[in-house]
Amino acid sequence: MGWQDELQSLDEQLSAGQIRAEEYRKRRDELLAAASSGAVSLRRVQRQKSPSVAKPSIANAFNGDTKPDTSKTADVTQQVPPVAWTTARPAGPAQQQQHPQQPPAAMQPPQGQGPPPMSAPMIGSEVFGTPPTGPTKKSRVPKFVIAVVVLALVAAGTWWFAFRGNNDSPQIAVPPPAATSSELSIDKIPNPTDSPLSTSGVLTVDQAQTNNIIRPDEAAYLSATDLQKIYFRNIVIGNLSYQLFAFQTQTDTGGARIVSGALERGKRASMVPASMEGLPPKVTLTKILNDGAAIYEAVYPIERGAVRLVVLQVGPNNERQLVSSMKRMVDMTTMSIKPK
């Protein structure tokens, strides 16, 4: 029995449902592989349709209920060259050579040229990795980056031409003018101690009286002047209280009136003149020593204002401590706010 007969027998067994499709494919591949070792001939089996039997479809080809009529067949044998089986195993040395049928003249290659080369089969990874046949799209990122850079350069150039002005020399920022001695601020009042401030602020006469910073008789002579602001700082250390006032007025006359008003009030409170070594000129020093309390007070005029410094000691009198504390406070304040 030739391999064509065996192949026909496999077909009949598959159609009759005697074998499964998997077994049919396995035996068919083995049969074709064995047949490729020699001259290969294919047999076409042309089945004639029976008038009383419906033509089997592909769906019932593997169904045993449908059996085609194989009683009438026509055999047609065609010789195929060995190269037709490109997927078969290599032929052995005992392979028989047969002359294949010549293809029609229209399919024969031109004289002097061999058959066209056969492309290698493509494996699965190559199928899914096949590059597109159309033109490759170029990335648009470089163009976008270039556009952004160009726009940035244009904007920078426009800004430079718009704001550089008529003069090509570089513009130097001019700092604001430094505050003169006549312009008071809270920062000009020094802290004569190493301790933090207890109170600090800018007040009006009413605010200072409401917060018990000044007494009513002090508020009276201050309100009689052209006073604008009171800059105040207070530091309390142990039994000592340091009070620093800087009064800002509209005119120099207002500052002189504050100095005279503070001295007149001191006289009414029984304060007497005091002396101190190295006391700057224009600074007037007074004091009062009572049992359980002592006060040293200094006052001097400034440009459009006045300064008043007070050191209050509570408890037993220690005049040496008072003098030392007042000396330090006067020296630091007159360096920051010059007398006039």
Short mmCIF file of C-alpha atoms in Angstrom, two decimals:
data_model
loop_
_atom_site.label_atom_id
_atom_site.label_comp_id
_atom_site.label_asym_id
_atom_site.label_seq_id
_atom_site.Cartn_x
_atom_site.Cartn_y
_atom_site.Cartn_z
CA MET A 1 0.00 0.00 0.00
CA GLY A 2 1.42 3.38 -0.99
CA TRP A 3 1.45 6.42 1.22
CA GLN A 4 -1.35 7.92 -0.86
CA ASP A 5 -3.56 4.96 0.03
CA GLU A 6 -2.66 5.32 3.68
CA LEU A 7 -3.52 9.01 3.54
CA GLN A 8 -6.88 8.16 1.92
CA SER A 9 -7.48 5.58 4.59
CA LEU A 10 -6.80 8.21 7.29
CA ASP A 11 -9.30 10.50 5.63
CA GLU A 12 -11.91 7.75 5.59
CA GLN A 13 -11.27 6.90 9.25
CA LEU A 14 -11.58 10.57 10.23
CA SER A 15 -14.81 10.92 8.24
CA ALA A 16 -16.19 7.74 9.81
CA GLY A 17 -15.33 9.01 13.30
CA GLN A 18 -12.99 6.10 13.99
CA ILE A 19 -10.13 8.39 15.01
CA ARG A 20 -9.94 11.79 16.64
CA ALA A 21 -8.76 14.95 14.91
CA GLU A 22 -5.57 15.07 17.02
CA GLU A 23 -4.63 11.52 16.11
CA TYR A 24 -5.48 12.21 12.47
CA ARG A 25 -3.12 15.21 12.30
CA LYS A 26 -0.35 13.35 14.08
CA ARG A 27 -0.51 10.32 11.77
CA ARG A 28 -0.89 12.52 8.71
CA ASP A 29 2.27 14.50 9.59
CA GLU A 30 4.20 11.28 10.19
CA LEU A 31 3.00 9.85 6.87
CA LEU A 32 3.93 13.00 4.93
CA ALA A 33 7.31 13.19 6.63
CA ALA A 34 8.05 9.57 5.71
CA ALA A 35 6.88 10.11 2.15
CA SER A 36 9.21 13.12 1.71
CA SER A 37 12.26 10.84 1.86
CA GLY A 38 11.57 9.62 -1.70
CA ALA A 39 9.84 10.82 -4.81
CA VAL A 40 6.58 12.37 -3.82
CA SER A 41 3.36 11.93 -5.65
CA LEU A 42 0.05 13.31 -4.57
CA ARG A 43 -3.25 11.68 -5.17
CA ARG A 44 -6.28 13.81 -5.41
CA VAL A 45 -9.45 12.09 -4.43
CA GLN A 46 -12.44 13.56 -6.14
CA ARG A 47 -15.63 12.42 -4.52
CA GLN A 48 -18.81 12.42 -6.45
CA LYS A 49 -21.84 13.74 -4.70
CA SER A 50 -24.55 11.17 -4.21
CA PRO A 51 -28.02 12.36 -5.18
CA SER A 52 -29.55 11.07 -1.97
CA VAL A 53 -26.82 12.12 0.48
CA ALA A 54 -26.30 15.76 1.50
CA LYS A 55 -22.85 17.22 1.09
CA PRO A 56 -21.01 17.09 4.42
CA SER A 57 -19.88 20.44 5.82
CA ILE A 58 -16.67 21.30 7.60
CA ALA A 59 -18.49 21.29 10.91
CA ASN A 60 -19.55 17.64 10.60
CA ALA A 61 -16.32 16.44 9.01
CA PHE A 62 -15.25 15.26 12.43
CA ASN A 63 -18.67 13.88 13.32
CA GLY A 64 -19.05 10.13 13.06
CA ASP A 65 -22.75 10.45 12.12
CA THR A 66 -21.94 11.81 8.67
CA LYS A 67 -20.21 9.36 6.30
CA PRO A 68 -19.40 10.45 2.77
CA ASP A 69 -19.91 8.13 -0.18
CA THR A 70 -16.50 6.86 -1.18
CA SER A 71 -17.69 4.17 -3.55
CA LYS A 72 -16.99 6.29 -6.61
CA THR A 73 -13.63 7.93 -6.79
CA ALA A 74 -11.30 9.12 -9.48
CA ASP A 75 -7.59 9.06 -8.94
CA VAL A 76 -5.41 11.76 -10.37
CA THR A 77 -1.75 11.49 -9.68
CA GLN A 78 0.61 14.47 -10.01
CA GLN A 79 4.32 14.32 -9.57
CA VAL A 80 5.76 17.08 -7.33
CA PRO A 81 9.45 17.86 -7.05
CA PRO A 82 11.08 17.09 -3.71
CA VAL A 83 11.61 20.79 -2.95
CA ALA A 84 7.84 21.19 -2.54
CA TRP A 85 8.13 19.78 1.01
CA THR A 86 10.13 22.55 2.62
CA THR A 87 9.05 21.62 6.13
CA ALA A 88 10.01 17.93 5.92
CA ARG A 89 13.13 16.35 7.35
CA PRO A 90 16.32 16.42 5.24
CA ALA A 91 16.44 13.64 2.68
CA GLY A 92 18.78 10.72 3.33
CA PRO A 93 21.52 9.53 1.03
CA ALA A 94 19.29 6.81 -0.37
CA GLN A 95 16.71 9.29 -1.60
CA GLN A 96 15.53 8.48 -5.09
CA GLN A 97 15.69 11.20 -7.71
CA GLN A 98 12.80 11.67 -10.07
CA HIS A 99 12.28 14.18 -12.78
CA PRO A 100 9.57 16.61 -11.79
CA GLN A 101 7.07 17.83 -14.25
CA GLN A 102 8.03 21.01 -15.99
CA PRO A 103 5.85 24.00 -15.10
CA PRO A 104 4.17 25.93 -17.89
CA ALA A 105 6.29 28.27 -19.94
CA ALA A 106 4.64 31.32 -18.36
CA MET A 107 5.81 30.20 -14.90
CA GLN A 108 9.36 29.24 -15.90
CA PRO A 109 12.12 31.67 -14.85
CA PRO A 110 14.09 33.47 -17.58
CA GLN A 111 17.07 31.76 -19.07
CA GLY A 112 20.24 32.15 -17.07
CA GLN A 113 18.43 32.89 -13.81
CA GLY A 114 17.78 30.45 -11.04
CA PRO A 115 14.56 30.09 -9.13
CA PRO A 116 13.66 32.97 -6.81
CA PRO A 117 15.07 32.57 -3.32
CA MET A 118 12.66 31.26 -0.75
CA SER A 119 12.17 33.44 2.29
CA ALA A 120 12.73 31.86 5.65
CA PRO A 121 9.60 31.09 7.62
CA MET A 122 8.69 33.73 10.18
CA ILE A 123 8.37 32.59 13.75
CA GLY A 124 5.68 33.83 16.16
CA SER A 125 7.79 36.55 17.78
CA GLU A 126 8.57 37.97 14.36
CA VAL A 127 4.89 38.01 13.42
CA PHE A 128 3.93 40.16 16.38
CA GLY A 129 7.07 42.30 16.08
CA THR A 130 6.68 43.04 12.38
CA PRO A 131 7.38 46.75 11.85
CA PRO A 132 4.70 48.78 10.06
CA THR A 133 5.01 49.02 6.32
CA GLY A 134 4.06 52.71 6.19
CA PRO A 135 6.46 55.61 6.67
CA THR A 136 7.96 55.92 10.13
CA LYS A 137 6.53 58.78 12.15
CA LYS A 138 9.15 61.07 13.57
CA SER A 139 8.95 62.15 17.18
CA ARG A 140 7.43 65.56 17.74
CA VAL A 141 9.22 66.14 21.04
CA PRO A 142 12.35 67.78 19.56
CA LYS A 143 10.21 70.22 17.57
CA PHE A 144 8.20 71.08 20.67
CA VAL A 145 11.34 71.68 22.73
CA ILE A 146 12.81 73.87 20.00
CA ALA A 147 9.61 75.90 19.82
CA VAL A 148 9.64 76.50 23.59
CA VAL A 149 13.29 77.61 23.52
CA VAL A 150 12.65 79.99 20.63
CA LEU A 151 9.65 81.53 22.39
CA ALA A 152 11.68 81.99 25.58
CA LEU A 153 14.47 83.74 23.68
CA VAL A 154 12.01 86.02 21.92
CA ALA A 155 10.32 86.93 25.21
CA ALA A 156 13.68 87.65 26.87
CA GLY A 157 14.76 89.87 23.98
CA THR A 158 11.47 91.77 24.04
CA TRP A 159 11.75 92.36 27.76
CA TRP A 160 15.33 93.59 27.45
CA PHE A 161 14.54 96.07 24.70
CA ALA A 162 11.41 97.29 26.48
CA PHE A 163 12.96 97.93 29.89
CA ARG A 164 16.58 98.78 29.20
CA GLY A 165 15.71 102.45 28.59
CA ASN A 166 17.61 104.90 26.42
CA ASN A 167 20.84 104.60 28.37
CA ASP A 168 22.86 101.48 27.64
CA SER A 169 24.74 101.68 30.95
CA PRO A 170 23.56 99.27 33.65
CA GLN A 171 20.99 100.66 36.05
CA ILE A 172 22.13 100.71 39.66
CA ALA A 173 19.45 100.50 42.30
CA VAL A 174 19.68 103.49 44.62
CA PRO A 175 18.96 102.59 48.25
CA PRO A 176 16.49 104.76 50.13
CA PRO A 177 18.06 107.60 52.06
CA ALA A 178 19.14 106.74 55.56
CA ALA A 179 16.99 108.00 58.36
CA THR A 180 18.27 111.25 59.80
CA SER A 181 18.51 112.03 63.48
CA SER A 182 15.21 113.91 63.35
CA GLU A 183 13.29 110.85 62.18
CA LEU A 184 12.49 108.76 65.21
CA SER A 185 11.62 105.07 65.21
CA ILE A 186 11.10 102.44 67.84
CA ASP A 187 14.32 100.73 66.80
CA LYS A 188 16.36 103.81 67.71
CA ILE A 189 15.57 103.31 71.37
CA PRO A 190 18.29 100.94 72.70
CA ASN A 191 18.01 98.16 75.25
CA PRO A 192 20.56 99.02 77.95
CA THR A 193 20.39 95.52 79.45
CA ASP A 194 21.04 91.97 78.39
CA SER A 195 17.44 90.98 79.12
CA PRO A 196 14.52 90.96 76.65
CA LEU A 197 12.13 93.87 76.44
CA SER A 198 9.12 93.82 78.75
CA THR A 199 7.09 96.42 76.84
CA SER A 200 7.61 98.16 73.50
CA GLY A 201 5.31 100.22 71.29
CA VAL A 202 4.28 103.46 69.61
CA LEU A 203 1.52 105.25 71.53
CA THR A 204 -0.55 108.39 71.76
CA VAL A 205 -0.94 110.37 74.98
CA ASP A 206 -4.32 108.80 75.67
CA GLN A 207 -3.03 105.28 75.07
CA ALA A 208 -0.05 105.85 77.34
CA GLN A 209 -2.31 107.13 80.15
CA THR A 210 -4.86 104.34 79.69
CA ASN A 211 -2.11 101.71 80.04
CA ASN A 212 -0.67 103.43 83.18
CA ILE A 213 2.57 104.26 81.44
CA ILE A 214 2.26 107.95 82.34
CA ARG A 215 0.31 109.73 85.11
CA PRO A 216 -2.44 112.28 84.53
CA ASP A 217 -0.15 115.25 85.41
CA GLU A 218 2.34 113.99 82.80
CA ALA A 219 -0.43 113.63 80.23
CA ALA A 220 -1.44 117.23 80.96
CA TYR A 221 1.84 118.91 79.97
CA LEU A 222 2.34 116.53 77.02
CA SER A 223 -1.09 117.33 75.61
CA ALA A 224 -0.24 121.07 75.78
CA THR A 225 2.49 120.59 73.13
CA ASP A 226 2.45 119.60 69.42
CA LEU A 227 3.25 115.99 70.31
CA GLN A 228 2.67 113.45 67.52
CA LYS A 229 3.94 110.08 68.81
CA ILE A 230 5.40 108.47 71.90
CA TYR A 231 8.00 105.71 71.35
CA PHE A 232 8.27 103.65 74.53
CA ARG A 233 10.30 100.71 75.80
CA ASN A 234 10.41 99.13 79.27
CA ILE A 235 12.71 96.47 80.75
CA VAL A 236 12.21 95.02 84.23
CA ILE A 237 15.10 93.17 85.88
CA GLY A 238 14.77 92.19 89.52
CA ASN A 239 14.14 95.33 91.55
CA LEU A 240 15.01 97.71 88.69
CA SER A 241 12.70 99.08 86.00
CA TYR A 242 14.15 100.87 82.96
CA GLN A 243 11.75 103.25 81.14
CA LEU A 244 12.77 104.96 77.88
CA PHE A 245 10.57 107.61 76.19
CA ALA A 246 11.19 109.30 72.82
CA PHE A 247 8.66 112.08 72.08
CA GLN A 248 8.19 113.18 68.46
CA THR A 249 6.82 116.68 67.91
CA GLN A 250 6.09 118.80 64.89
CA THR A 251 8.61 121.53 65.85
CA ASP A 252 11.71 121.98 67.95
CA THR A 253 9.72 124.27 70.25
CA GLY A 254 7.44 121.36 71.10
CA GLY A 255 10.46 119.29 72.20
CA ALA A 256 11.76 122.13 74.41
CA ARG A 257 8.38 122.49 76.05
CA ILE A 258 8.34 118.77 76.88
CA VAL A 259 11.74 119.08 78.58
CA SER A 260 10.62 122.05 80.69
CA GLY A 261 7.32 120.35 81.55
CA ALA A 262 9.13 117.21 82.77
CA LEU A 263 11.48 119.30 84.98
CA GLU A 264 8.61 121.31 86.45
CA ARG A 265 6.71 118.15 87.30
CA GLY A 266 9.85 116.73 88.98
CA LYS A 267 10.14 119.75 91.19
CA ARG A 268 6.55 119.30 92.32
CA ALA A 269 7.38 115.67 93.14
CA SER A 270 10.37 116.79 95.28
CA MET A 271 13.00 115.62 92.80
CA VAL A 272 16.39 117.35 93.10
CA PRO A 273 19.25 117.88 90.63
CA ALA A 274 21.83 115.10 90.46
CA SER A 275 25.31 114.87 89.03
CA MET A 276 27.09 112.11 87.13
CA GLU A 277 30.59 111.80 85.79
CA GLY A 278 30.73 111.98 82.00
CA LEU A 279 27.16 113.21 81.60
CA PRO A 280 26.71 114.53 78.02
CA PRO A 281 25.79 118.21 77.60
CA LYS A 282 22.14 119.21 77.26
CA VAL A 283 21.19 116.23 79.48
CA THR A 284 19.54 117.20 82.75
CA LEU A 285 19.63 114.63 85.58
CA THR A 286 17.34 114.60 88.67
CA LYS A 287 16.66 112.11 91.47
CA ILE A 288 14.49 111.26 94.44
CA LEU A 289 15.34 108.81 97.22
CA ASN A 290 12.58 107.60 99.52
CA ASP A 291 12.33 104.68 101.87
CA GLY A 292 11.50 101.65 99.79
CA ALA A 293 11.85 103.42 96.41
CA ALA A 294 14.29 105.58 94.45
CA ILE A 295 14.20 107.25 91.02
CA TYR A 296 16.87 108.65 88.71
CA GLU A 297 15.53 110.61 85.71
CA ALA A 298 17.30 112.19 82.71
CA VAL A 299 15.76 114.42 80.04
CA TYR A 300 17.18 116.23 76.99
CA PRO A 301 15.88 117.91 73.82
CA ILE A 302 16.36 116.48 70.32
CA GLU A 303 15.50 117.72 66.85
CA ARG A 304 11.70 118.02 66.82
CA GLY A 305 11.23 116.16 70.06
CA ALA A 306 12.65 115.13 73.42
CA VAL A 307 13.96 112.07 75.27
CA ARG A 308 13.17 111.05 78.86
CA LEU A 309 14.96 108.22 80.68
CA VAL A 310 13.87 106.79 84.04
CA VAL A 311 15.41 104.16 86.32
CA LEU A 312 13.15 103.05 89.21
CA GLN A 313 14.49 101.04 92.12
CA VAL A 314 12.15 99.22 94.49
CA GLY A 315 13.25 98.16 97.98
CA PRO A 316 16.22 99.37 99.99
CA ASN A 317 18.07 102.23 98.33
CA ASN A 318 21.22 101.35 96.41
CA GLU A 319 22.24 104.63 94.82
CA ARG A 320 25.41 103.18 93.40
CA GLN A 321 23.36 100.66 91.46
CA LEU A 322 21.05 103.45 90.26
CA VAL A 323 23.91 105.61 89.05
CA SER A 324 25.56 102.72 87.19
CA SER A 325 22.30 101.75 85.48
CA MET A 326 21.46 105.36 84.52
CA LYS A 327 25.00 105.98 83.19
CA ARG A 328 24.78 103.01 80.85
CA MET A 329 21.29 103.97 79.65
CA VAL A 330 22.26 107.62 78.98
CA ASP A 331 25.40 106.66 77.06
CA MET A 332 23.62 104.19 74.79
CA THR A 333 20.60 106.42 74.14
CA THR A 334 22.58 109.58 73.33
CA MET A 335 24.63 107.59 70.83
CA SER A 336 21.46 106.46 69.04
CA ILE A 337 19.39 109.65 69.46
CA LYS A 338 21.61 112.71 69.52
CA PRO A 339 20.81 115.64 71.81
CA LYS A 340 20.08 118.99 70.14
#
